[in-house]
């Protein structure tokens, strides 16, 4: 049985809980509590769990005693002195009311083909479950889920390396950092090429993150643990003073949440130069300021269109970005790739300079939005859709690329345009239908002349009709 088949079976178990009124997000959280215990057993790492609360103890119990035991287990593990256990089970409680449903889920999990799951990777299995949750959920965790192909494209082009400190200040379920870890492992033969110190760094220091939503943070912790990542992964608001530790990174990869701060409040961090209630503009500031000044620190960040053109503070932040960083590439993304339908987004790629002035000279924009097919469940985004963009991005001489979607704008062009980066969209084919229509903006004199000609023509037609009518009457 493949991981994909296991994910499908696990997901179908959600039907068991519908009568308990449990939604998808609650179900995945509930599965996390149970899968952690089961996966610790399969990985033979149960030593961190007190003997009386291990997986076999759950499997042996039934009915009401099972539910009572499970509730006690969640409470005890949430206050355990082991950091991993305490973080995963912090404030944990069950949403399952019916003991028979809990029993069925536990027995179903126990009966799955865990040998093959381990062969494919338990981390990949859990990631598949998170992706399934996002595709089925229209709000919460799934609302702004970053499609896996887009994550992989951003990671490949940013190309994180061994020894670099990577971070995601809006970690979600830690997908960007998992992909960055996978990218490095593929290039180092699963760390076989590294020495002991390098392996230890990759495991404990290379990947960091911060996530605001508690249940999502729990999923991120589980995801990191199953991929053998033990870097700093905090629960909290990156835009508050609690997030000030997130700086001096070599690589930042992220997709910050969209919208404004609750109640229109501004970020409470005192190290942001420009004050605004726009979350994305605040995240953009902390991202480019969070890169070190080695000259090689780089970032790729997903941002909505309004960040490209918003005036006032927005224009000042874009100017600050282009001074401190080389904003070398903007990818205009197609609509429909996020579960929040209609959101228009972009990926900004930039490298922090050694100084804070005049780092951006030319900006290359690739339009992957105009004249693209509509994306959704039936027509999903794949790596193939990014193929031409990736070729253009890595080209040694970008000016040699022959692609109408690929265009260059100088820093002077942007300055003249009032720091507006809403640029690079090509002509929409659907608009060609209107090319032969007359210009609707005409002078008053031209409009009056046309109206008079029309009235004269109508009078001539009326006179002709009267003549015909008279002839008919005479006959």
XYZ file of N, CA, C and O in Angstrom, residues 197-341:
580
model
N 29.384 17.408 12.072
C 28.999 18.767 12.466
C 27.970 19.348 11.498
O 27.011 20.018 11.925
N 28.149 19.104 10.220
C 27.207 19.624 9.221
C 25.836 18.966 9.364
O 24.791 19.635 9.260
N 25.827 17.670 9.620
C 24.560 16.953 9.808
C 23.816 17.503 11.023
O 22.602 17.732 10.986
N 24.551 17.734 12.091
C 23.953 18.265 13.317
C 23.370 19.658 13.077
O 22.292 19.994 13.564
N 24.097 20.490 12.307
C 23.607 21.830 11.995
C 22.323 21.768 11.178
O 21.353 22.490 11.466
N 22.314 20.899 10.166
C 21.128 20.785 9.307
C 19.907 20.336 10.111
O 18.788 20.772 9.855
N 20.126 19.482 11.070
C 19.019 18.955 11.864
C 18.501 19.958 12.884
O 17.283 20.104 13.059
N 19.424 20.700 13.531
C 19.022 21.498 14.692
C 19.035 23.013 14.498
O 18.447 23.740 15.301
N 19.706 23.499 13.440
C 19.830 24.953 13.299
C 19.464 25.495 11.924
O 19.203 26.695 11.789
N 19.431 24.652 10.915
C 19.283 25.145 9.546
C 17.907 25.732 9.253
O 17.784 26.662 8.449
N 16.849 25.230 9.896
C 15.489 25.614 9.516
C 14.697 26.134 10.710
O 14.589 25.464 11.737
N 14.161 27.335 10.547
C 13.410 27.986 11.619
C 12.071 28.492 11.090
O 11.870 28.607 9.877
N 11.178 28.812 12.027
C 9.891 29.348 11.606
C 9.068 29.848 12.776
O 9.387 29.596 13.939
N 7.995 30.556 12.442
C 7.066 31.048 13.459
C 5.662 31.004 12.869
O 5.456 31.371 11.708
N 4.706 30.527 13.662
C 3.322 30.387 13.195
C 2.365 30.913 14.253
O 2.492 30.593 15.442
N 1.401 31.708 13.807
C 0.473 32.373 14.715
C -0.619 31.456 15.254
O -0.946 31.489 16.443
N -1.200 30.622 14.372
C -2.359 29.802 14.749
C -1.893 28.546 15.484
O -1.078 27.780 14.964
N -2.425 28.326 16.681
C -1.927 27.256 17.551
C -2.067 25.870 16.932
O -1.123 25.072 16.945
N -3.262 25.544 16.396
C -3.452 24.213 15.808
C -2.561 24.010 14.591
O -2.040 22.912 14.367
N -2.370 25.065 13.782
C -1.483 24.962 12.622
C -0.040 24.787 13.072
O 0.725 24.026 12.473
N 0.338 25.466 14.146
C 1.685 25.309 14.710
C 1.913 23.869 15.165
O 2.989 23.302 14.975
N 0.884 23.258 15.720
C 0.976 21.860 16.149
C 1.246 20.949 14.941
O 2.060 20.026 15.009
N 0.537 21.213 13.839
C 0.742 20.430 12.616
C 2.161 20.636 12.085
O 2.801 19.694 11.602
N 2.651 21.886 12.179
C 4.011 22.184 11.723
C 5.046 21.427 12.551
O 6.019 20.887 12.012
N 4.838 21.387 13.860
C 5.760 20.654 14.738
C 5.820 19.181 14.368
O 6.899 18.577 14.275
N 4.646 18.597 14.154
C 4.574 17.180 13.777
C 5.295 16.952 12.446
O 6.063 16.005 12.289
N 5.059 17.860 11.505
C 5.685 17.755 10.190
C 7.208 17.823 10.308
O 7.940 17.036 9.692
N 7.701 18.749 11.120
C 9.146 18.891 11.307
C 9.750 17.653 11.965
O 10.788 17.135 11.520
N 9.101 17.154 13.010
C 9.614 15.986 13.731
C 9.698 14.765 12.824
O 10.671 14.005 12.874
N 8.675 14.569 11.989
C 8.663 13.400 11.107
C 9.688 13.504 9.982
O 10.014 12.514 9.339
N 10.193 14.732 9.759
C 11.265 14.914 8.770
C 12.618 15.101 9.443
O 13.588 15.523 8.808
N 12.675 14.790 10.755
C 13.921 14.844 11.529
C 14.522 16.247 11.539
O 15.739 16.428 11.404
N 13.638 17.251 11.688
C 14.078 18.643 11.789
C 13.752 19.148 13.188
O 12.609 19.063 13.637
N 14.753 19.681 13.872
C 14.560 20.135 15.244
C 14.901 21.602 15.433
O 15.185 22.057 16.538
N 14.854 22.373 14.343
C 15.156 23.797 14.441
C 14.095 24.547 15.228
O 13.040 24.004 15.577
N 14.346 25.811 15.486
C 13.439 26.636 16.280
C 12.146 26.896 15.513
O 12.158 27.489 14.431
N 11.042 26.456 16.075
C 9.735 26.612 15.441
C 8.763 27.130 16.496
O 8.195 26.376 17.267
N 8.613 28.455 16.528
C 7.878 29.113 17.599
C 6.393 29.285 17.265
O 6.016 29.431 16.103
N 5.585 29.309 18.321
C 4.181 29.678 18.190
C 4.040 31.132 18.635
O 4.428 31.499 19.746
N 3.512 31.990 17.752
C 3.357 33.393 18.109
C 3.218 34.272 16.888
O 3.211 33.800 15.741
N 3.093 35.574 17.125
C 2.892 36.562 16.065
C 4.236 37.149 15.664
O 4.879 37.856 16.434
N 4.648 36.870 14.446
C 5.926 37.384 13.947
C 5.928 38.903 13.892
O 6.994 39.523 13.958
N 4.751 39.496 13.740
C 4.658 40.951 13.644
C 4.666 41.627 15.016
O 4.560 42.846 15.110
N 4.764 40.834 16.084
C 4.863 41.386 17.437
C 6.321 41.340 17.887
O 7.194 40.821 17.182
N 6.580 41.846 19.068
C 7.953 41.843 19.598
C 8.488 40.423 19.775
O 9.698 40.201 19.806
N 7.577 39.429 19.881
C 8.000 38.028 20.016
C 8.717 37.514 18.774
O 9.407 36.498 18.826
N 8.543 38.213 17.654
C 9.163 37.755 16.411
C 10.489 38.419 16.103
O 11.072 38.178 15.035
N 11.001 39.238 17.022
C 12.225 39.997 16.734
C 13.467 39.120 16.632
O 14.507 39.560 16.140
N 13.359 37.866 17.086
C 14.503 36.948 16.972
C 14.736 36.508 15.536
O 15.825 36.020 15.199
N 13.727 36.710 14.672
C 13.826 36.229 13.294
C 14.617 37.219 12.431
O 14.053 38.084 11.757
N 15.926 37.096 12.443
C 16.784 37.974 11.637
C 18.129 37.305 11.384
O 18.425 36.253 11.940
N 18.894 37.932 10.496
C 20.235 37.450 10.151
C 20.211 36.088 9.454
O 21.074 35.244 9.685
N 19.216 35.897 8.569
C 19.099 34.633 7.837
C 19.776 34.717 6.473
O 19.943 35.788 5.899
N 20.146 33.538 5.968
C 20.707 33.439 4.613
C 19.604 33.281 3.574
O 19.749 33.737 2.438
N 18.519 32.615 3.973
C 17.418 32.325 3.047
C 16.086 32.498 3.774
O 15.925 32.031 4.898
N 15.143 33.191 3.123
C 13.770 33.258 3.624
C 12.836 32.861 2.494
O 12.920 33.401 1.385
N 11.983 31.904 2.781
C 10.969 31.435 1.830
C 9.637 31.465 2.549
O 9.485 30.865 3.619
N 8.631 32.155 1.981
C 7.389 32.298 2.734
C 6.215 32.737 1.871
O 6.393 33.295 0.783
N 5.029 32.500 2.391
C 3.771 32.978 1.811
C 2.952 33.563 2.959
O 2.154 32.874 3.580
N 3.167 34.848 3.285
C 2.500 35.450 4.446
C 0.982 35.485 4.278
O 0.472 35.475 3.153
N 0.246 35.535 5.398
C -1.220 35.627 5.321
C -1.644 36.941 4.698
O -0.973 37.958 4.847
N -2.791 36.912 3.998
C -3.289 38.113 3.340
C -4.198 38.896 4.288
O -4.707 38.352 5.261
N -4.424 40.175 3.984
C -5.369 40.976 4.761
C -4.681 41.997 5.642
O -3.491 42.279 5.508
N -5.455 42.575 6.580
C -4.938 43.579 7.501
C -4.970 43.032 8.912
O -5.646 42.047 9.193
N -4.235 43.673 9.793
C -4.255 43.283 11.203
C -5.665 43.454 11.753
O -6.415 44.333 11.342
N -6.045 42.596 12.669
C -7.378 42.645 13.268
C -7.642 44.031 13.850
O -6.844 44.580 14.587
N -8.820 44.585 13.454
C -9.186 45.902 13.958
C -8.368 47.026 13.355
O -8.410 48.156 13.835
N -7.613 46.730 12.276
C -6.803 47.759 11.637
C -5.574 48.166 12.435
O -4.955 49.197 12.183
N -5.192 47.330 13.416
C -4.037 47.667 14.256
C -2.739 47.528 13.460
O -2.634 46.733 12.541
N -1.756 48.289 13.866
C -0.441 48.184 13.249
C 0.394 47.130 13.970
O 0.103 46.775 15.100
N 1.423 46.659 13.291
C 2.311 45.681 13.914
C 2.960 46.301 15.150
O 3.264 47.492 15.171
N 3.154 45.491 16.178
C 3.709 46.012 17.432
C 5.231 45.915 17.494
O 5.823 46.318 18.494
N 5.847 45.389 16.452
C 7.312 45.365 16.427
C 7.838 46.787 16.277
O 7.318 47.573 15.477
N 8.888 47.108 17.035
C 9.426 48.466 16.966
C 10.636 48.563 16.033
O 11.289 49.612 15.958
N 10.919 47.469 15.309
C 12.054 47.508 14.389
C 11.600 47.585 12.932
O 12.392 47.359 12.015
N 10.315 47.903 12.697
C 9.826 48.125 11.345
C 9.847 49.622 11.067
O 9.269 50.419 11.820
N 10.488 50.011 9.993
C 10.671 51.431 9.690
C 9.352 52.128 9.369
O 9.117 53.262 9.779
N 8.493 51.437 8.650
C 7.266 52.056 8.164
C 6.045 51.423 8.836
O 5.864 50.205 8.781
N 5.220 52.235 9.441
C 4.042 51.736 10.147
C 2.832 51.617 9.236
O 2.477 52.567 8.530
N 2.193 50.455 9.221
C 1.005 50.218 8.411
C 0.223 49.051 9.001
O 0.793 48.203 9.685
N -1.081 49.012 8.720
C -1.902 47.892 9.171
C -1.953 46.777 8.133
O -2.545 45.730 8.366
N -1.314 47.004 6.976
C -1.278 46.003 5.912
C -0.279 44.899 6.275
O 0.922 45.139 6.348
N -0.797 43.685 6.514
C 0.063 42.578 6.949
C 1.185 42.291 5.963
O 2.337 42.070 6.352
N 0.847 42.270 4.669
C 1.861 41.882 3.685
C 2.998 42.904 3.620
O 4.169 42.530 3.465
N 2.662 44.192 3.726
C 3.710 45.208 3.714
C 4.592 45.095 4.950
O 5.804 45.318 4.886
N 3.992 44.738 6.083
C 4.787 44.519 7.298
C 5.675 43.287 7.152
O 6.854 43.306 7.531
N 5.113 42.203 6.621
C 5.916 40.998 6.418
C 7.047 41.259 5.434
O 8.172 40.793 5.627
N 6.758 42.015 4.372
C 7.797 42.316 3.389
C 8.958 43.050 4.059
O 10.130 42.730 3.819
N 8.638 44.007 4.924
C 9.695 44.733 5.642
C 10.547 43.802 6.503
O 11.781 43.847 6.461
N 9.885 42.967 7.296
C 10.663 42.111 8.207
C 11.441 41.044 7.430
O 12.472 40.563 7.898
N 10.962 40.701 6.224
C 11.681 39.708 5.420
C 12.982 40.285 4.874
O 14.064 39.706 5.065
N 12.906 41.451 4.193
C 14.168 41.956 3.628
C 15.101 42.482 4.705
O 16.320 42.447 4.555
N 14.549 42.940 5.833
C 15.410 43.339 6.956
C 15.935 42.129 7.728
O 16.919 42.241 8.466
N 15.272 40.963 7.559
C 15.687 39.749 8.258
C 16.809 38.995 7.567
O 17.331 38.019 8.100
N 17.192 39.460 6.362
C 18.316 38.844 5.649
C 19.625 39.487 6.102
O 19.674 40.684 6.388
N 20.684 38.699 6.163
C 21.985 39.268 6.535
C 22.582 40.043 5.363
O 22.095 39.959 4.230
N 23.632 40.803 5.634
C 24.210 41.669 4.593
C 25.479 41.076 3.981
O 26.404 41.802 3.606
N 25.495 39.753 3.842
C 26.660 39.084 3.250
C 26.762 39.334 1.749
O 27.819 39.104 1.144
N 25.672 39.788 1.159
C 25.639 39.976 -0.298
C 25.078 38.769 -1.019
O 24.865 38.818 -2.232
N 24.835 37.682 -0.268
C 24.295 36.467 -0.875
C 22.966 36.028 -0.259
O 22.330 35.099 -0.746
N 22.549 36.686 0.815
C 21.282 36.332 1.472
C 20.126 36.672 0.535
O 20.102 37.750 -0.069
N 19.162 35.768 0.427
C 18.136 35.907 -0.598
C 16.783 35.425 -0.103
O 16.688 34.670 0.866
N 15.736 35.860 -0.819
C 14.387 35.500 -0.405
C 13.490 35.339 -1.618
O 13.718 35.924 -2.679
N 12.452 34.531 -1.431
C 11.357 34.426 -2.385
C 10.082 34.461 -1.563
O 9.923 33.669 -0.630
N 9.191 35.402 -1.882
C 8.002 35.596 -1.071
C 6.772 35.792 -1.947
O 6.808 36.508 -2.939
N 5.673 35.118 -1.579
C 4.401 35.254 -2.296
C 3.654 36.445 -1.720
O 3.446 36.539 -0.507
N 3.239 37.368 -2.591
C 2.536 38.571 -2.149
C 1.407 38.916 -3.119
O 1.545 38.708 -4.326
N 0.310 39.461 -2.614
C -0.809 39.841 -3.487
C -0.494 41.106 -4.280
O 0.426 41.856 -3.949
N -1.290 41.368 -5.318
C -1.045 42.493 -6.215
C -0.977 43.834 -5.501
O -0.218 44.715 -5.896
N -1.784 44.025 -4.446
C -1.836 45.348 -3.823
C -0.486 45.795 -3.268
O -0.211 46.988 -3.177
N 0.375 44.846 -2.927
C 1.709 45.198 -2.430
C 2.530 45.862 -3.530
O 3.403 46.687 -3.264
N 2.220 45.534 -4.783
C 2.975 46.085 -5.914
C 2.588 47.520 -6.233
O 3.408 48.271 -6.782
N 1.356 47.918 -5.923
C 0.912 49.246 -6.360
C 0.380 50.163 -5.261
O 0.129 51.342 -5.514
N 0.181 49.674 -4.040
C -0.384 50.518 -2.994
C 0.479 51.755 -2.780
O 1.691 51.670 -2.661
N -0.178 52.923 -2.723
C 0.549 54.187 -2.602
C 0.938 54.509 -1.180
O 0.783 53.705 -0.262
N 1.454 55.728 -0.975
C 1.819 56.179 0.364
C 2.931 55.352 0.977
O 4.031 55.245 0.431
N 2.617 54.734 2.119
C 3.588 53.893 2.823
C 4.052 52.742 1.939
O 5.224 52.350 1.951
N 3.116 52.195 1.138
C 3.457 51.091 0.241
C 4.579 51.459 -0.710
O 5.527 50.688 -0.920
N 4.498 52.651 -1.301
C 5.536 53.112 -2.226
C 6.867 53.296 -1.510
O 7.937 52.975 -2.054
N 6.827 53.786 -0.270
C 8.064 53.976 0.502
C 8.725 52.639 0.832
O 9.954 52.512 0.793
N 7.905 51.635 1.149
C 8.445 50.303 1.472
C 9.071 49.673 0.234
O 10.146 49.066 0.309
N 8.411 49.817 -0.919
C 8.990 49.266 -2.156
C 10.311 49.960 -2.490
O 11.266 49.322 -2.942
N 10.366 51.274 -2.265
C 11.603 52.015 -2.496
C 12.714 51.515 -1.566
O 13.859 51.306 -2.001
N 12.356 51.293 -0.298
C 13.322 50.784 0.684
C 13.802 49.390 0.292
O 14.995 49.074 0.394
N 12.879 48.551 -0.160
C 13.228 47.205 -0.626
C 14.241 47.279 -1.761
O 15.263 46.575 -1.750
N 13.962 48.145 -2.763
C 14.827 48.202 -3.950
C 16.161 48.886 -3.652
O 17.132 48.669 -4.376
N 16.213 49.684 -2.597
C 17.498 50.252 -2.174
C 18.349 49.197 -1.478
O 19.523 49.024 -1.782
N 17.738 48.476 -0.529
C 18.488 47.517 0.287
C 18.754 46.199 -0.432
O 19.701 45.486 -0.092
N 17.897 45.862 -1.395
C 17.995 44.558 -2.068
C 18.014 44.720 -3.575
O 17.553 45.731 -4.124
N 18.505 43.704 -4.228
C 18.383 43.611 -5.678
C 17.115 42.821 -5.973
O 17.103 41.589 -5.930
N 16.028 43.543 -6.249
C 14.766 42.907 -6.633
C 14.892 42.576 -8.114
O 14.554 43.372 -8.984
N 15.398 41.393 -8.384
C 15.767 41.061 -9.760
C 14.653 40.395 -10.562
O 14.665 40.420 -11.792
N 13.669 39.783 -9.859
C 12.641 39.020 -10.592
C 11.289 39.114 -9.901
O 11.200 39.012 -8.674
N 10.250 39.290 -10.723
C 8.872 39.199 -10.241
C 8.130 38.200 -11.125
O 8.144 38.320 -12.359
N 7.505 37.233 -10.506
C 6.685 36.254 -11.228
C 5.220 36.572 -10.970
O 4.751 36.494 -9.836
N 4.491 36.964 -12.039
C 3.063 37.232 -11.905
C 2.333 35.887 -11.993
O 2.285 35.243 -13.048
N 1.757 35.454 -10.890
C 1.149 34.122 -10.823
C -0.256 34.107 -11.413
O -0.972 35.111 -11.359
N -0.675 32.958 -11.937
C -2.042 32.843 -12.442
C -3.063 32.869 -11.301
O -2.724 32.577 -10.152
N -4.292 33.220 -11.611
C -5.349 33.204 -10.599
C -5.885 31.782 -10.459
O -5.729 30.949 -11.347
N -6.519 31.512 -9.318
C -7.150 30.205 -9.105
C -6.252 29.148 -8.526
O -6.684 28.023 -8.311
N -4.981 29.474 -8.247
C -4.077 28.434 -7.729
C -4.159 28.330 -6.207
O -3.694 27.363 -5.631
N -4.747 29.363 -5.569
C -4.958 29.303 -4.130
C -6.418 28.979 -3.862
O -7.289 29.220 -4.693
N -6.674 28.444 -2.672
C -8.040 28.059 -2.344
C -8.903 29.266 -2.004
O -10.104 29.171 -1.931
N -8.274 30.427 -1.810
C -9.032 31.675 -1.719
C -9.174 32.178 -3.145
O -8.273 32.796 -3.703
N -10.295 31.878 -3.766
C -10.478 32.132 -5.189
C -10.414 33.630 -5.500
O -10.844 34.466 -4.730
